[in-house]
Tab-separated table of N, CA and C in Angstrom:
chain	number	residue	atom	x	y	z
A	123	MET	N	18.516	-15.612	-4.218
A	123	MET	CA	17.343	-15.137	-3.516
A	123	MET	C	16.105	-15.821	-4.084
A	124	ASP	N	15.997	-17.107	-3.833
A	124	ASP	CA	14.875	-17.900	-4.335
A	124	ASP	C	13.530	-17.347	-3.891
A	125	TRP	N	13.456	-16.874	-2.660
A	125	TRP	CA	12.195	-16.351	-2.129
A	125	TRP	C	11.679	-15.200	-2.976
A	126	LEU	N	12.593	-14.385	-3.514
A	126	LEU	CA	12.187	-13.247	-4.326
A	126	LEU	C	11.667	-13.705	-5.683
A	127	ASP	N	12.316	-14.691	-6.266
A	127	ASP	CA	11.856	-15.226	-7.551
A	127	ASP	C	10.450	-15.807	-7.432
A	128	LYS	N	10.146	-16.411	-6.294
A	128	LYS	CA	8.824	-17.011	-6.075
A	128	LYS	C	7.716	-15.968	-5.970
A	129	ARG	N	8.062	-14.709	-5.684
A	129	ARG	CA	7.052	-13.654	-5.548
A	129	ARG	C	6.428	-13.321	-6.899
A	130	GLY	N	7.092	-13.657	-7.999
A	130	GLY	CA	6.526	-13.415	-9.324
A	130	GLY	C	6.415	-11.941	-9.668
A	131	LEU	N	7.456	-11.182	-9.383
A	131	LEU	CA	7.417	-9.745	-9.617
A	131	LEU	C	7.711	-9.412	-11.072
A	132	ASP	N	7.120	-8.334	-11.539
A	132	ASP	CA	7.417	-7.789	-12.858
A	132	ASP	C	8.464	-6.700	-12.638
A	133	TRP	N	9.691	-6.952	-13.041
A	133	TRP	CA	10.781	-6.018	-12.762
A	133	TRP	C	10.590	-4.670	-13.436
A	134	GLY	N	9.694	-4.587	-14.423
A	134	GLY	CA	9.406	-3.316	-15.075
A	134	GLY	C	8.384	-2.478	-14.329
A	135	GLU	N	7.783	-3.038	-13.281
A	135	GLU	CA	6.767	-2.323	-12.505
A	135	GLU	C	7.092	-2.432	-11.019
A	136	PRO	N	7.788	-1.446	-10.467
A	136	PRO	CA	8.125	-1.506	-9.043
A	136	PRO	C	6.885	-1.667	-8.169
A	137	CYS	N	7.023	-2.493	-7.143
A	137	CYS	CA	5.930	-2.714	-6.197
A	137	CYS	C	6.528	-3.129	-4.861
A	138	CYS	N	5.694	-3.120	-3.846
A	138	CYS	CA	6.106	-3.599	-2.532
A	138	CYS	C	6.312	-5.103	-2.622
A	139	TRP	N	7.432	-5.590	-2.143
A	139	TRP	CA	7.709	-7.023	-2.210
A	139	TRP	C	6.871	-7.806	-1.215
A	140	ALA	N	6.289	-7.147	-0.239
A	140	ALA	CA	5.460	-7.849	0.750
A	140	ALA	C	4.014	-7.928	0.265
A	141	CYS	N	3.313	-6.795	0.216
A	141	CYS	CA	1.883	-6.822	-0.126
A	141	CYS	C	1.636	-6.806	-1.634
A	142	LYS	N	2.694	-6.578	-2.416
A	142	LYS	CA	2.623	-6.500	-3.880
A	142	LYS	C	1.812	-5.301	-4.370
A	143	ARG	N	1.697	-4.279	-3.532
A	143	ARG	CA	0.981	-3.068	-3.940
A	143	ARG	C	1.672	-2.457	-5.142
A	144	ASP	N	0.897	-2.268	-6.217
A	144	ASP	CA	1.420	-1.598	-7.400
A	144	ASP	C	1.535	-0.114	-7.112
A	145	LEU	N	2.558	0.491	-7.655
A	145	LEU	CA	2.733	1.924	-7.504
A	145	LEU	C	2.133	2.613	-8.717
A	146	ASP	N	2.189	3.916	-8.722
A	146	ASP	CA	1.621	4.678	-9.832
A	146	ASP	C	2.224	4.255	-11.166
A	147	ASP	N	1.467	4.472	-12.232
A	147	ASP	CA	1.938	4.141	-13.575
A	147	ASP	C	3.237	4.856	-13.930
A	148	LYS	N	3.510	5.986	-13.265
A	148	LYS	CA	4.731	6.728	-13.606
A	148	LYS	C	5.996	5.923	-13.318
A	149	TYR	N	5.868	4.835	-12.556
A	149	TYR	CA	7.023	3.989	-12.264
A	149	TYR	C	7.090	2.762	-13.167
A	150	ASP	N	6.097	2.575	-14.026
A	150	ASP	CA	6.115	1.436	-14.942
A	150	ASP	C	7.157	1.670	-16.030
A	151	LEU	N	7.955	0.673	-16.270
A	151	LEU	CA	8.964	0.740	-17.317
A	151	LEU	C	8.448	-0.134	-18.452
A	152	ASN	N	7.754	0.472	-19.375
A	152	ASN	CA	7.079	-0.274	-20.439
A	152	ASN	C	8.023	-0.559	-21.604
A	153	ARG	N	9.156	-1.168	-21.279
A	153	ARG	CA	10.132	-1.507	-22.305
A	153	ARG	C	10.686	-2.886	-22.007
A	154	PRO	N	10.197	-3.902	-22.715
A	154	PRO	CA	10.640	-5.276	-22.450
A	154	PRO	C	12.148	-5.474	-22.574
A	155	ARG	N	12.809	-4.665	-23.366
A	155	ARG	CA	14.247	-4.836	-23.579
A	155	ARG	C	15.078	-3.837	-22.755
A	156	ALA	N	14.506	-3.328	-21.684
A	156	ALA	CA	15.234	-2.380	-20.834
A	156	ALA	C	16.482	-3.047	-20.263
A	157	THR	N	17.528	-2.256	-20.139
A	157	THR	CA	18.771	-2.783	-19.568
A	157	THR	C	18.633	-2.914	-18.050
A	158	ARG	N	19.538	-3.672	-17.474
A	158	ARG	CA	19.552	-3.843	-16.017
A	158	ARG	C	19.682	-2.477	-15.333
A	159	GLU	N	20.537	-1.609	-15.880
A	159	GLU	CA	20.753	-0.283	-15.307
A	159	GLU	C	19.473	0.550	-15.345
A	160	GLU	N	18.720	0.472	-16.446
A	160	GLU	CA	17.456	1.213	-16.547
A	160	GLU	C	16.435	0.702	-15.533
A	161	ILE	N	16.393	-0.606	-15.356
A	161	ILE	CA	15.461	-1.198	-14.385
A	161	ILE	C	15.825	-0.748	-12.973
A	162	ILE	N	17.107	-0.803	-12.626
A	162	ILE	CA	17.552	-0.388	-11.290
A	162	ILE	C	17.237	1.087	-11.059
A	163	LYS	N	17.527	1.919	-12.044
A	163	LYS	CA	17.252	3.360	-11.909
A	163	LYS	C	15.758	3.596	-11.692
A	164	ASN	N	14.931	2.852	-12.400
A	164	ASN	CA	13.480	2.991	-12.257
A	164	ASN	C	13.031	2.601	-10.852
A	165	TRP	N	13.545	1.491	-10.335
A	165	TRP	CA	13.182	1.040	-8.988
A	165	TRP	C	13.673	2.024	-7.932
A	166	GLU	N	14.827	2.659	-8.161
A	166	GLU	CA	15.355	3.618	-7.184
A	166	GLU	C	14.463	4.846	-7.063
A	167	ARG	N	13.720	5.174	-8.108
A	167	ARG	CA	12.795	6.318	-8.074
A	167	ARG	C	11.520	6.004	-7.302
A	168	ALA	N	11.192	4.740	-7.192
A	168	ALA	CA	9.928	4.324	-6.570
A	168	ALA	C	9.944	4.600	-5.059
A	169	PRO	N	8.784	4.969	-4.502
A	169	PRO	CA	8.706	5.260	-3.060
A	169	PRO	C	8.656	3.987	-2.215
A	170	LEU	N	9.729	3.242	-2.262
A	170	LEU	CA	9.847	2.013	-1.476
A	170	LEU	C	11.003	2.173	-0.494
A	171	GLN	N	10.919	1.477	0.610
A	171	GLN	CA	11.955	1.559	1.630
A	171	GLN	C	12.766	0.272	1.659
A	172	ARG	N	14.073	0.430	1.831
A	172	ARG	CA	14.949	-0.734	1.998
A	172	ARG	C	14.854	-1.169	3.456
A	173	CYS	N	14.384	-2.371	3.668
A	173	CYS	CA	14.135	-2.881	5.017
A	173	CYS	C	14.992	-4.118	5.255
A	174	HIS	N	15.245	-4.389	6.506
A	174	HIS	CA	16.045	-5.559	6.877
A	174	HIS	C	15.155	-6.767	7.134
A	175	ILE	N	15.544	-7.901	6.607
A	175	ILE	CA	14.847	-9.157	6.897
A	175	ILE	C	15.174	-9.563	8.336
A	176	ILE	N	16.449	-9.674	8.648
A	176	ILE	CA	16.889	-9.845	10.037
A	176	ILE	C	17.197	-8.433	10.528
A	177	ALA	N	16.464	-7.993	11.531
A	177	ALA	CA	16.604	-6.630	12.038
A	177	ALA	C	18.044	-6.338	12.457
A	178	ARG	N	18.461	-5.090	12.239
A	178	ARG	CA	19.822	-4.691	12.609
A	178	ARG	C	20.075	-4.904	14.095
A	179	GLN	N	19.033	-4.717	14.913
A	179	GLN	CA	19.212	-4.908	16.358
A	179	GLN	C	19.579	-6.350	16.710
A	180	PHE	N	19.319	-7.269	15.765
A	180	PHE	CA	19.660	-8.673	15.975
A	180	PHE	C	20.869	-9.091	15.141
A	181	GLY	N	21.616	-8.110	14.660
A	181	GLY	CA	22.823	-8.406	13.896
A	181	GLY	C	22.614	-8.490	12.395
A	182	GLY	N	21.419	-8.123	11.915
A	182	GLY	CA	21.159	-8.130	10.478
A	182	GLY	C	22.066	-7.144	9.758
A	183	GLU	N	22.600	-7.569	8.635
A	183	GLU	CA	23.568	-6.756	7.904
A	183	GLU	C	22.918	-6.013	6.740
A	184	ASP	N	23.634	-4.976	6.266
A	184	ASP	CA	23.207	-4.221	5.089
A	184	ASP	C	23.778	-4.886	3.838
A	185	ILE	N	23.313	-6.100	3.576
A	185	ILE	CA	23.758	-6.839	2.395
A	185	ILE	C	22.516	-7.233	1.594
A	186	PRO	N	22.656	-7.425	0.284
A	186	PRO	CA	21.485	-7.731	-0.546
A	186	PRO	C	20.617	-8.872	-0.031
A	187	ASP	N	21.213	-9.935	0.489
A	187	ASP	CA	20.420	-11.073	0.976
A	187	ASP	C	19.581	-10.747	2.204
A	188	ASN	N	19.853	-9.620	2.845
A	188	ASN	CA	19.110	-9.248	4.049
A	188	ASN	C	18.249	-8.007	3.832
A	189	LEU	N	18.164	-7.524	2.611
A	189	LEU	CA	17.370	-6.324	2.331
A	189	LEU	C	16.119	-6.688	1.553
A	190	PHE	N	15.075	-5.934	1.819
A	190	PHE	CA	13.751	-6.226	1.274
A	190	PHE	C	13.065	-4.897	1.006
A	191	LEU	N	12.508	-4.696	-0.192
A	191	LEU	CA	11.834	-3.441	-0.524
A	191	LEU	C	10.364	-3.506	-0.136
A	192	MET	N	9.940	-2.522	0.656
A	192	MET	CA	8.546	-2.488	1.115
A	192	MET	C	7.992	-1.073	1.046
A	193	CYS	N	6.674	-1.013	0.900
A	193	CYS	CA	5.977	0.258	1.036
A	193	CYS	C	6.032	0.663	2.514
A	194	LYS	N	5.737	1.918	2.780
A	194	LYS	CA	5.799	2.416	4.160
A	194	LYS	C	4.864	1.646	5.085
A	195	SER	N	3.682	1.319	4.605
A	195	SER	CA	2.710	0.612	5.450
A	195	SER	C	3.224	-0.756	5.870
A	196	CYS	N	3.751	-1.509	4.922
A	196	CYS	CA	4.277	-2.841	5.261
A	196	CYS	C	5.490	-2.728	6.171
A	197	HIS	N	6.340	-1.741	5.915
A	197	HIS	CA	7.520	-1.566	6.761
A	197	HIS	C	7.097	-1.293	8.204
A	198	ASP	N	6.055	-0.482	8.386
A	198	ASP	CA	5.552	-0.191	9.735
A	198	ASP	C	5.012	-1.444	10.420
A	199	ARG	N	4.440	-2.361	9.657
A	199	ARG	CA	3.819	-3.567	10.224
A	199	ARG	C	4.770	-4.758	10.304
A	200	ALA	N	5.897	-4.686	9.626
A	200	ALA	CA	6.793	-5.842	9.510
A	200	ALA	C	7.349	-6.275	10.867
A	201	PRO	N	7.521	-7.585	11.037
A	201	PRO	CA	8.080	-8.077	12.296
A	201	PRO	C	9.586	-7.819	12.375
A	202	ASN	N	10.045	-7.422	13.541
A	202	ASN	CA	11.484	-7.370	13.816
A	202	ASN	C	11.823	-8.709	14.442
A	203	THR	N	12.582	-9.493	13.717
A	203	THR	CA	12.810	-10.868	14.145
A	203	THR	C	14.233	-11.314	13.840
A	204	LYS	N	14.647	-12.345	14.528
A	204	LYS	CA	15.935	-12.988	14.254
A	204	LYS	C	15.780	-14.081	13.206
A	205	SER	N	14.541	-14.400	12.861
A	205	SER	CA	14.264	-15.535	11.982
A	205	SER	C	13.904	-15.090	10.568
A	206	ARG	N	14.759	-15.430	9.632
A	206	ARG	CA	14.499	-15.153	8.213
A	206	ARG	C	13.222	-15.868	7.761
A	207	GLU	N	13.063	-17.124	8.192
A	207	GLU	CA	11.894	-17.914	7.798
A	207	GLU	C	10.602	-17.277	8.318
A	208	ALA	N	10.619	-16.800	9.558
A	208	ALA	CA	9.427	-16.162	10.129
A	208	ALA	C	9.082	-14.891	9.361
A	209	PHE	N	10.099	-14.118	9.009
A	209	PHE	CA	9.867	-12.898	8.239
A	209	PHE	C	9.238	-13.229	6.888
A	210	LEU	N	9.821	-14.192	6.180
A	210	LEU	CA	9.306	-14.551	4.858
A	210	LEU	C	7.927	-15.193	4.951
A	211	ASP	N	7.644	-15.885	6.040
A	211	ASP	CA	6.307	-16.429	6.277
A	211	ASP	C	5.307	-15.284	6.442
A	212	TRP	N	5.693	-14.247	7.173
A	212	TRP	CA	4.842	-13.055	7.323
A	212	TRP	C	4.591	-12.419	5.951
A	213	VAL	N	5.647	-12.311	5.147
A	213	VAL	CA	5.528	-11.716	3.810
A	213	VAL	C	4.475	-12.452	2.990
A	214	GLU	N	4.498	-13.776	3.029
A	214	GLU	CA	3.555	-14.575	2.240
A	214	GLU	C	2.102	-14.296	2.613
A	215	ARG	N	1.862	-13.787	3.794
A	215	ARG	CA	0.499	-13.537	4.266
A	215	ARG	C	0.028	-12.104	4.002
A	216	GLN	N	0.860	-11.295	3.353
A	216	GLN	CA	0.492	-9.907	3.092
A	216	GLN	C	-0.255	-9.807	1.762
A	217	ASP	N	-1.264	-8.967	1.747
A	217	ASP	CA	-2.114	-8.817	0.562
A	217	ASP	C	-2.692	-7.404	0.574
A	218	TYR	N	-2.240	-6.576	-0.365
A	218	TYR	CA	-2.659	-5.173	-0.395
A	218	TYR	C	-4.174	-5.027	-0.493
A	219	ILE	N	-4.812	-5.810	-1.353
A	219	ILE	CA	-6.267	-5.712	-1.527
A	219	ILE	C	-6.979	-6.037	-0.217
A	220	ALA	N	-6.546	-7.075	0.471
A	220	ALA	CA	-7.164	-7.434	1.754
A	220	ALA	C	-6.971	-6.327	2.784
A	221	LEU	N	-5.805	-5.686	2.777
A	221	LEU	CA	-5.554	-4.593	3.717
A	221	LEU	C	-6.474	-3.411	3.441
A	222	VAL	N	-6.670	-3.087	2.166
A	222	VAL	CA	-7.582	-1.995	1.808
A	222	VAL	C	-9.008	-2.353	2.210
A	223	GLN	N	-9.402	-3.601	1.976
A	223	GLN	CA	-10.747	-4.035	2.374
A	223	GLN	C	-10.945	-3.905	3.882
A	224	GLU	N	-9.929	-4.257	4.657
A	224	GLU	CA	-10.013	-4.106	6.118
A	224	GLU	C	-10.185	-2.641	6.499
A	225	ASP	N	-9.443	-1.756	5.828
A	225	ASP	CA	-9.569	-0.324	6.102
A	225	ASP	C	-10.974	0.177	5.769
A	226	ILE	N	-11.515	-0.282	4.649
A	226	ILE	CA	-12.867	0.124	4.251
A	226	ILE	C	-13.889	-0.388	5.255
A	227	MET	N	-13.753	-1.625	5.680
A	227	MET	CA	-14.692	-2.174	6.672
A	227	MET	C	-14.626	-1.391	7.981
A	228	ARG	N	-13.430	-0.992	8.381
A	228	ARG	CA	-13.284	-0.201	9.603
A	228	ARG	C	-14.024	1.136	9.467
A	229	GLU	N	-13.919	1.766	8.296
A	229	GLU	CA	-14.614	3.040	8.074
A	229	GLU	C	-16.126	2.835	8.025
A	230	LEU	N	-16.574	1.752	7.393
A	230	LEU	CA	-18.015	1.463	7.361
A	230	LEU	C	-18.560	1.297	8.777
A	231	ARG	N	-17.819	0.595	9.616
A	231	ARG	CA	-18.248	0.428	11.023
A	231	ARG	C	-18.190	1.759	11.768
A	232	SER	N	-17.142	2.499	11.538
A	232	SER	CA	-16.944	3.767	12.236
A	232	SER	C	-18.087	4.746	11.973
A	233	PHE	N	-18.563	4.772	10.737
A	233	PHE	CA	-19.648	5.688	10.372
A	233	PHE	C	-21.011	5.004	10.374
A	234	ASP	N	-21.064	3.795	10.925
A	234	ASP	CA	-22.315	3.043	11.054
A	234	ASP	C	-23.013	2.880	9.696
A	235	LEU	N	-22.233	2.453	8.711
A	235	LEU	CA	-22.741	2.337	7.338
A	235	LEU	C	-22.827	0.897	6.837
A	236	LEU	N	-22.622	-0.079	7.699
A	236	LEU	CA	-22.641	-1.471	7.240
A	236	LEU	C	-23.976	-1.859	6.611
A	237	ASP	N	-25.069	-1.304	7.109
A	237	ASP	CA	-26.379	-1.641	6.549
A	237	ASP	C	-26.691	-0.839	5.286
A	238	ARG	N	-25.773	0.054	4.896
A	238	ARG	CA	-25.975	0.878	3.692
A	238	ARG	C	-24.928	0.557	2.630
A	239	ILE	N	-24.401	-0.644	2.657
A	239	ILE	CA	-23.279	-1.000	1.787
A	239	ILE	C	-23.613	-0.841	0.301
A	240	ASP	N	-24.830	-1.150	-0.099
A	240	ASP	CA	-25.213	-0.985	-1.509
A	240	ASP	C	-25.184	0.488	-1.903
A	241	ASP	N	-25.691	1.352	-1.024
A	241	ASP	CA	-25.663	2.793	-1.294
A	241	ASP	C	-24.226	3.309	-1.356
A	242	VAL	N	-23.399	2.849	-0.435
A	242	VAL	CA	-21.997	3.275	-0.406
A	242	VAL	C	-21.290	2.826	-1.682
A	243	THR	N	-21.508	1.598	-2.092
A	243	THR	CA	-20.886	1.075	-3.314
A	243	THR	C	-21.301	1.900	-4.523
A	244	GLU	N	-22.570	2.230	-4.595
A	244	GLU	CA	-23.078	3.055	-5.696
A	244	GLU	C	-22.407	4.428	-5.691
A	245	MET	N	-22.253	5.003	-4.526
A	245	MET	CA	-21.616	6.317	-4.426
A	245	MET	C	-20.142	6.253	-4.810
A	246	LEU	N	-19.452	5.218	-4.389
A	246	LEU	CA	-18.036	5.072	-4.733
A	246	LEU	C	-17.829	4.898	-6.234
A	247	ALA	N	-18.817	4.361	-6.927
A	247	ALA	CA	-18.732	4.160	-8.379
A	247	ALA	C	-19.108	5.414	-9.164
A	248	ASP	N	-19.691	6.395	-8.503
A	248	ASP	CA	-20.133	7.632	-9.151
A	248	ASP	C	-18.936	8.583	-9.289
A	249	LYS	N	-18.369	8.671	-10.488
A	249	LYS	CA	-17.150	9.452	-10.704
A	249	LYS	C	-17.329	10.927	-10.374
A	250	GLU	N	-18.453	11.493	-10.753
A	250	GLU	CA	-18.688	12.915	-10.472
A	250	GLU	C	-18.787	13.176	-8.973
A	251	LEU	N	-19.484	12.304	-8.282
A	251	LEU	CA	-19.615	12.450	-6.836
A	251	LEU	C	-18.249	12.298	-6.160
A	252	MET	N	-17.466	11.337	-6.623
A	252	MET	CA	-16.135	11.143	-6.044
A	252	MET	C	-15.231	12.344	-6.321
A	253	LYS	N	-15.355	12.957	-7.501
A	253	LYS	CA	-14.589	14.174	-7.788
A	253	LYS	C	-14.944	15.257	-6.778
A	254	ARG	N	-16.239	15.388	-6.494
A	254	ARG	CA	-16.686	16.380	-5.513
A	254	ARG	C	-16.112	16.063	-4.134
A	255	PHE	N	-16.173	14.791	-3.751
A	255	PHE	CA	-15.642	14.398	-2.442
A	255	PHE	C	-14.144	14.708	-2.348
A	256	PHE	N	-13.398	14.373	-3.399
A	256	PHE	CA	-11.958	14.624	-3.371
A	256	PHE	C	-11.659	16.118	-3.343
A	257	SER	N	-12.440	16.912	-4.080
A	257	SER	CA	-12.194	18.358	-4.075
A	257	SER	C	-12.545	18.980	-2.725
A	258	ASN	N	-13.403	18.327	-1.960
A	258	ASN	CA	-13.777	18.820	-0.630
A	258	ASN	C	-12.931	18.205	0.485
A	259	SER	N	-11.932	17.424	0.126
A	259	SER	CA	-11.080	16.763	1.119
A	259	SER	C	-9.709	17.419	1.137
A	260	GLY	N	-9.237	17.717	2.313
A	260	GLY	CA	-7.901	18.286	2.444
A	260	GLY	C	-6.863	17.193	2.588
A	261	LEU	N	-5.638	17.557	2.291
A	261	LEU	CA	-4.529	16.626	2.470
A	261	LEU	C	-4.187	16.549	3.951
A	262	HIS	N	-3.941	15.352	4.402
A	262	HIS	CA	-3.605	15.099	5.799
A	262	HIS	C	-2.144	14.679	5.865
A	263	MET	N	-1.387	15.315	6.734
A	263	MET	CA	0.011	14.924	6.913
A	263	MET	C	0.051	13.647	7.739
A	264	ASN	N	0.565	12.598	7.152
A	264	ASN	CA	0.636	11.317	7.845
A	264	ASN	C	1.747	11.387	8.887
A	265	GLN	N	1.375	11.285	10.137
A	265	GLN	CA	2.333	11.441	11.229
A	265	GLN	C	3.307	10.274	11.321
A	266	ALA	N	2.842	9.078	11.081
A	266	ALA	CA	3.699	7.901	11.239
A	266	ALA	C	4.657	7.724	10.067
A	267	ARG	N	4.177	7.986	8.860
A	267	ARG	CA	4.977	7.649	7.687
A	267	ARG	C	5.483	8.868	6.936
A	268	GLY	N	5.031	10.056	7.297
A	268	GLY	CA	5.428	11.238	6.560
A	268	GLY	C	4.644	11.337	5.267
A	269	GLY	N	4.703	12.471	4.649
A	269	GLY	CA	3.977	12.679	3.405
A	269	GLY	C	2.532	13.058	3.663
A	270	SER	N	1.847	13.404	2.603
A	270	SER	CA	0.452	13.815	2.734
A	270	SER	C	-0.433	12.924	1.887
A	271	GLU	N	-1.695	12.826	2.308
A	271	GLU	CA	-2.639	11.970	1.601
A	271	GLU	C	-4.054	12.399	1.945
A	272	ILE	N	-4.983	12.019	1.108
A	272	ILE	CA	-6.394	12.157	1.446
A	272	ILE	C	-6.764	10.867	2.151
A	273	THR	N	-7.184	10.982	3.388
A	273	THR	CA	-7.477	9.784	4.171
A	273	THR	C	-8.806	9.173	3.754
A	274	LEU	N	-8.921	7.893	3.967
A	274	LEU	CA	-10.159	7.174	3.686
A	274	LEU	C	-11.309	7.749	4.514
A	275	SER	N	-11.012	8.141	5.748
A	275	SER	CA	-12.066	8.708	6.598
A	275	SER	C	-12.569	10.039	6.048
A	276	SER	N	-11.723	10.787	5.325
A	276	SER	CA	-12.175	12.037	4.705
A	276	SER	C	-13.247	11.774	3.659
A	277	ILE	N	-13.120	10.669	2.947
A	277	ILE	CA	-14.120	10.298	1.944
A	277	ILE	C	-15.362	9.736	2.628
A	278	PHE	N	-15.171	8.863	3.600
A	278	PHE	CA	-16.323	8.221	4.241
A	278	PHE	C	-17.161	9.190	5.068
A	279	VAL	N	-16.551	10.216	5.634
A	279	VAL	CA	-17.352	11.204	6.357
A	279	VAL	C	-18.276	11.934	5.377
A	280	GLN	N	-17.795	12.165	4.158
A	280	GLN	CA	-18.638	12.815	3.153
A	280	GLN	C	-19.730	11.877	2.642
A	281	ILE	N	-19.418	10.603	2.531
A	281	ILE	CA	-20.436	9.618	2.152
A	281	ILE	C	-21.535	9.599	3.198
A	282	ALA	N	-21.145	9.573	4.471
A	282	ALA	CA	-22.136	9.563	5.556
A	282	ALA	C	-22.996	10.820	5.514
A	283	GLU	N	-22.374	11.972	5.289
A	283	GLU	CA	-23.130	13.228	5.206
A	283	GLU	C	-24.078	13.226	4.013
A	284	GLU	N	-23.603	12.727	2.882
A	284	GLU	CA	-24.442	12.677	1.675
A	284	GLU	C	-25.639	11.756	1.890
A	285	LEU	N	-25.427	10.621	2.533
A	285	LEU	CA	-26.540	9.705	2.806
A	285	LEU	C	-27.552	10.335	3.760
A	286	LYS	N	-27.090	11.074	4.751
A	286	LYS	CA	-28.004	11.786	5.657
A	286	LYS	C	-28.805	12.827	4.883
A	287	ARG	N	-28.118	13.543	3.996
A	287	ARG	CA	-28.778	14.579	3.200
A	287	ARG	C	-29.869	13.984	2.316
A	288	ARG	N	-29.609	12.796	1.766
A	288	ARG	CA	-30.566	12.157	0.858
A	288	ARG	C	-31.786	11.600	1.586
A	289	ASN	N	-31.680	11.341	2.867
A	289	ASN	CA	-32.814	10.744	3.606
A	289	ASN	C	-33.796	11.771	4.038
């Protein structure tokens, strides 16, 4: 699996093989001499999905050469294709930081905050203010992927309200 070696993954820190999103520290295996079995057990605990490179609908098999570990977001966006090369080309273009930046830009536009980016940045850096925002945000059940999360829009709606209050 040369393509996997080229990704430059740290086997002690499970991550999405597509966007390389790091998972929580609780999945880090901080032991350089960990056995193969310990590494596998650690990765099995991580919230990653086993996905097919060649989709099953196109005859893709459940064999190691056709399986790829991805976060739920990447799995939802991944192409269903007959082409291994096309899939791996898509993988090379994934970037967790860029995806988060796109989400933030969408929220800035949604709340008409693009001209207040300096104020928003200052607020995001304010730990006490962010604690307040998080304590005032409810968990949202993610319909597409399951599980619960505090949505980015829950934070940005509070930023917009706080900026209105300050004016």
